[in-house]
Short mmCIF file of C-alpha atoms in Angstrom, two decimals:
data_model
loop_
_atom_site.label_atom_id
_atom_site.label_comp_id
_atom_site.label_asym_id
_atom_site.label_seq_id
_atom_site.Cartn_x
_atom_site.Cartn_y
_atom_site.Cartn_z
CA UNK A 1 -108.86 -28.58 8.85
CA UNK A 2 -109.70 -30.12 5.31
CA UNK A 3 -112.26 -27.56 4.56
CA UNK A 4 -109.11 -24.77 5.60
CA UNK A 5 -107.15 -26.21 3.02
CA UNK A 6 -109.25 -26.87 0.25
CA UNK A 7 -110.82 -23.51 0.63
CA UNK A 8 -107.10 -21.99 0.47
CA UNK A 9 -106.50 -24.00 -2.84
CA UNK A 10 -109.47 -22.42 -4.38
CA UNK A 11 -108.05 -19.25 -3.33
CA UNK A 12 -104.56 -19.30 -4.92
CA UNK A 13 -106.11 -21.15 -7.72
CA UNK A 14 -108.52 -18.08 -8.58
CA UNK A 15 -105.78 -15.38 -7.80
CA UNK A 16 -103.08 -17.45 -10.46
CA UNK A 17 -105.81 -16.79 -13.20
CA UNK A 18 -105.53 -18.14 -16.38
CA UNK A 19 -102.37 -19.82 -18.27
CA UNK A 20 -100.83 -19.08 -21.61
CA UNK A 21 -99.25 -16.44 -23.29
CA UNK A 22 -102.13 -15.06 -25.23
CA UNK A 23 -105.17 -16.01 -23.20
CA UNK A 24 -106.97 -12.80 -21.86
CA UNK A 25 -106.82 -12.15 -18.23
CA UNK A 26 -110.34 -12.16 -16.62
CA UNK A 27 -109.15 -8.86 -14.47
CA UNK A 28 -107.80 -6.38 -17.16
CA UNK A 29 -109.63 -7.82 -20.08
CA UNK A 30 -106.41 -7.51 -21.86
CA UNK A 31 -103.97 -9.57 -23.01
CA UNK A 32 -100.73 -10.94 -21.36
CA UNK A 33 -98.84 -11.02 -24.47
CA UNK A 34 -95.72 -9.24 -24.37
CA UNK A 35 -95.67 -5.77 -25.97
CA UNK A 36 -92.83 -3.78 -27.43
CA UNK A 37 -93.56 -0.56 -27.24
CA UNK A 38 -92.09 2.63 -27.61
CA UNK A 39 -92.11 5.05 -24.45
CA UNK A 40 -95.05 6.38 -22.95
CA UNK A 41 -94.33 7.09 -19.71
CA UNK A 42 -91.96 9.31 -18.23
CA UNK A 43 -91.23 9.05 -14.08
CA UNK A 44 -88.48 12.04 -12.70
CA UNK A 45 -85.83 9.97 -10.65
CA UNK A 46 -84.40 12.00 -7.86
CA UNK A 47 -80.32 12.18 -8.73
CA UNK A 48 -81.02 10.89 -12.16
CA UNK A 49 -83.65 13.13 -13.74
CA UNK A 50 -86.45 12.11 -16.37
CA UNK A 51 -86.39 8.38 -17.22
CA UNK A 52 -88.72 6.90 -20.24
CA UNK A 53 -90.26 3.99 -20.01
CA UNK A 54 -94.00 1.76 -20.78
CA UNK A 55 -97.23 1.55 -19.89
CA UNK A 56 -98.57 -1.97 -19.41
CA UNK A 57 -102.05 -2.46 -17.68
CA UNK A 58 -102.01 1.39 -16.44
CA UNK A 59 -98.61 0.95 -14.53
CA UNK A 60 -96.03 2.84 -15.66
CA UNK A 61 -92.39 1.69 -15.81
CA UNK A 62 -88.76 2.64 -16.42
CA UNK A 63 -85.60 1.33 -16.35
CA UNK A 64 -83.35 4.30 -14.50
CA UNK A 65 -80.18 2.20 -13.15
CA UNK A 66 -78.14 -0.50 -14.35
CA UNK A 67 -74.82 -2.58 -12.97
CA UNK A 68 -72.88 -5.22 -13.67
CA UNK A 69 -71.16 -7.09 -10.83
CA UNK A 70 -69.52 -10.62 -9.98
CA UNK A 71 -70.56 -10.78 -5.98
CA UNK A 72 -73.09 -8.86 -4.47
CA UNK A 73 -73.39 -7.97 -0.53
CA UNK A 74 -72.04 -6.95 2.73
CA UNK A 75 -68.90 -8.42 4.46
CA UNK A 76 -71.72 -10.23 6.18
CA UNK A 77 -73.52 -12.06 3.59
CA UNK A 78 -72.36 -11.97 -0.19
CA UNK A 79 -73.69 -14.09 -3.17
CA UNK A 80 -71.15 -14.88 -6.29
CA UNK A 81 -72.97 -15.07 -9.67
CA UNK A 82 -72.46 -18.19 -11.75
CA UNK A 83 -72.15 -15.60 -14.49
CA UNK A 84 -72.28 -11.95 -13.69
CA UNK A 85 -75.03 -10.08 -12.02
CA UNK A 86 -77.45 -7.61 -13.80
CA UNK A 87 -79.23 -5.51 -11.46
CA UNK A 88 -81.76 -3.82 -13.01
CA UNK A 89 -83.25 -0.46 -10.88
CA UNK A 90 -86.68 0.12 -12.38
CA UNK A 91 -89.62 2.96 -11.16
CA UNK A 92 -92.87 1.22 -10.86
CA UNK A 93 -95.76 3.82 -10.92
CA UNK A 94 -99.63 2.79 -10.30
CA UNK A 95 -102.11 4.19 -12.88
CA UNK A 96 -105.21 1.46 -12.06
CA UNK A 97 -107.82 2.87 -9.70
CA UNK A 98 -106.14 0.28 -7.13
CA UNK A 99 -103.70 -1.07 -5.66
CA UNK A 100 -101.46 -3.80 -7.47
CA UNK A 101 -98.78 -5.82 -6.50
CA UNK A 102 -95.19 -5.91 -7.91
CA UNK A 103 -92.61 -8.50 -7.53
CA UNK A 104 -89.11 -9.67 -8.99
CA UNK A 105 -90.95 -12.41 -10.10
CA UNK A 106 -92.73 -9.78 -12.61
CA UNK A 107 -89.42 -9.05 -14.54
CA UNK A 108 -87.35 -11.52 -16.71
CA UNK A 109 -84.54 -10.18 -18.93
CA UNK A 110 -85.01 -11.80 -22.47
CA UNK A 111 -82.79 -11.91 -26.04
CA UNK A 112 -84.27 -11.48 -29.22
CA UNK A 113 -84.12 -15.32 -29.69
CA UNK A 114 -86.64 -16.16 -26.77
CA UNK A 115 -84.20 -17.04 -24.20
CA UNK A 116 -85.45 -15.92 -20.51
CA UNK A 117 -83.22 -15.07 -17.42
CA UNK A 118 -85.43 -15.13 -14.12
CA UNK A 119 -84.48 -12.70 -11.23
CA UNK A 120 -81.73 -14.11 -8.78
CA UNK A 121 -83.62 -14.86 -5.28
CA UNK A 122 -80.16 -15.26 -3.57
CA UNK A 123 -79.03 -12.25 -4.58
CA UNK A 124 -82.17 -10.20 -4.34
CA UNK A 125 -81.57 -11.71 -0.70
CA UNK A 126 -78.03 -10.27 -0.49
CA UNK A 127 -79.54 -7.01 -1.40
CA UNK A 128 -81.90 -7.42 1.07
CA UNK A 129 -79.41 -8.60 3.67
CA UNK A 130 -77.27 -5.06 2.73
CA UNK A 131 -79.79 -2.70 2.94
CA UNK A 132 -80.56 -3.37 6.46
CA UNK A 133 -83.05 -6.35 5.44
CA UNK A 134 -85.52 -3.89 3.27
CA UNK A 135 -86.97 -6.32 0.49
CA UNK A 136 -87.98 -3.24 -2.40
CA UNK A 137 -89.25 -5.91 -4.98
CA UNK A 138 -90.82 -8.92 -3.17
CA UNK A 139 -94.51 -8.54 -3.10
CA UNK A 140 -94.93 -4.88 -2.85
CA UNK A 141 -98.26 -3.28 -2.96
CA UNK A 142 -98.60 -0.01 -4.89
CA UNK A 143 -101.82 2.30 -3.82
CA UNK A 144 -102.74 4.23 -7.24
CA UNK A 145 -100.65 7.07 -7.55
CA UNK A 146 -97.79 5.93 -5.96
CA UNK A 147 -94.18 5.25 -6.99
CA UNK A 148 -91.55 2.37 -5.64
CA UNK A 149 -88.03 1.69 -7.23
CA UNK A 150 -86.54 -1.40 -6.56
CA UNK A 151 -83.72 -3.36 -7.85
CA UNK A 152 -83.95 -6.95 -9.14
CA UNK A 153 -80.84 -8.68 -9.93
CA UNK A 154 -80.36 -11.28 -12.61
CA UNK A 155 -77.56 -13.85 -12.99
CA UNK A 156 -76.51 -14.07 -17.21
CA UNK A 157 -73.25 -15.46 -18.90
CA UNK A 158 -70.32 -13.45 -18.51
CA UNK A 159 -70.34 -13.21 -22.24
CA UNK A 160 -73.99 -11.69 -22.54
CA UNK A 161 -73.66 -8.06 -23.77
CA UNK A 162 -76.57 -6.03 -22.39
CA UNK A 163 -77.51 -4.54 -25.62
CA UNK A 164 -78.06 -8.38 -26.39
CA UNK A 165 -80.92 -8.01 -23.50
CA UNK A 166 -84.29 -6.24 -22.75
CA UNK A 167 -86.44 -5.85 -19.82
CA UNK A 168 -89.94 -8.14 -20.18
CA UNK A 169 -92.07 -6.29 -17.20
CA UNK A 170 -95.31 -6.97 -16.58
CA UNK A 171 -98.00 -4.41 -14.96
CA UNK A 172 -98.97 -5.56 -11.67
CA UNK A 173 -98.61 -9.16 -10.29
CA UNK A 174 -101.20 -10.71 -13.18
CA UNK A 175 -101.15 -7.24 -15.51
CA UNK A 176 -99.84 -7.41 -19.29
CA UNK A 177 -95.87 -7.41 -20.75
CA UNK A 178 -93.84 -4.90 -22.27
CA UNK A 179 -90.09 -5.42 -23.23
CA UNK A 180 -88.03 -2.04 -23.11
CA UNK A 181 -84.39 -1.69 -23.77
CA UNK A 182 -82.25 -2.45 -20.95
CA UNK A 183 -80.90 0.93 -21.14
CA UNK A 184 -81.88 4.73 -19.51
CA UNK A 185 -83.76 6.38 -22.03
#
């Protein structure tokens, strides 16, 4: 049983890779700084058309959706922000020559001053909960040349404007950042 566990730590420990910002990451070779960039990658939304968006780490991504709302959910299970709720609908396209893995956990909406905003796990859950329990952005493996779109919601001060805000997304669970405009281009 002690063998079990301490081979499982070694595991996770090797998958969570290095820490810090700038240090390299020992699977892309590149570095996890986050990257402002302007669009190079362009994904055709069905019912929205041709979004623009980044490339970080081969994986494409766009922002193609965005709404602002107080509670989120069904008349069976709602969540009420502490602020408002930003959900964020993003296309996440693989470019690597396998499959990665995507998560809310891989998007943070930031200001210009360094302040961070974390996806809302209660109500990614009522999202969940109202689309018939489908969970679009919690650990999702991509196969190269596939698509997903997911929403991730994020709970900000009702006085945060969203041009105040952009989208920090990173390729892939351990790929590098880019920040794009939290707006369709």
């Amino acid at each position: 049983g002690f063998i079990v566990i301490v081979v499982l730590l070694a595991i996770i420990g090797s998958c969570m890779g290095p820490s810090g910002g700038d240090k390299k990451s020992s699977d892309t070779g590149k570095s996890t700084k986050t990257e402002e960039k302007a669009p190079d990658y362009t994904c055709d939304v069905e019912g929205v058309g041709k979004v623009k968006g980044a490339i970080a780490s081969n994986v494409g991504i766009a922002v193609y959706g965005i709404e602002e709302k107080n509670v989120i959910g069904d008349q069976f299970y709602q969540e009420q922000a502490q602020g408002k709720f930003v959900i964020v609908s993003v296309v996440v396209s693989n470019g690597q020559k396998d499959a990665v893995t995507v998560d809310a956990n891989s998007f943070k909406l930031v200001t210009k001053d360094g302040v961070e905003y974390s996806h809302s796990t209660e109500a990614q859950t009522a999202i969940s909960m109202a689309n018939g329990g489908k969970m679009d952005a919690f650990l999702k493996q991509i196969n190269p040349g596939m698509t997903i779109s997911a929403r991730i919601p994020f709970d900000v001060p009702k006085d945060k404007k969203l041009s105040e805000l952009q989208l920090e997304a990173r390729g892939g669970f351990s790929g590098s950042k880019v920040l794009l405009p939290l707006a369709v281009q």
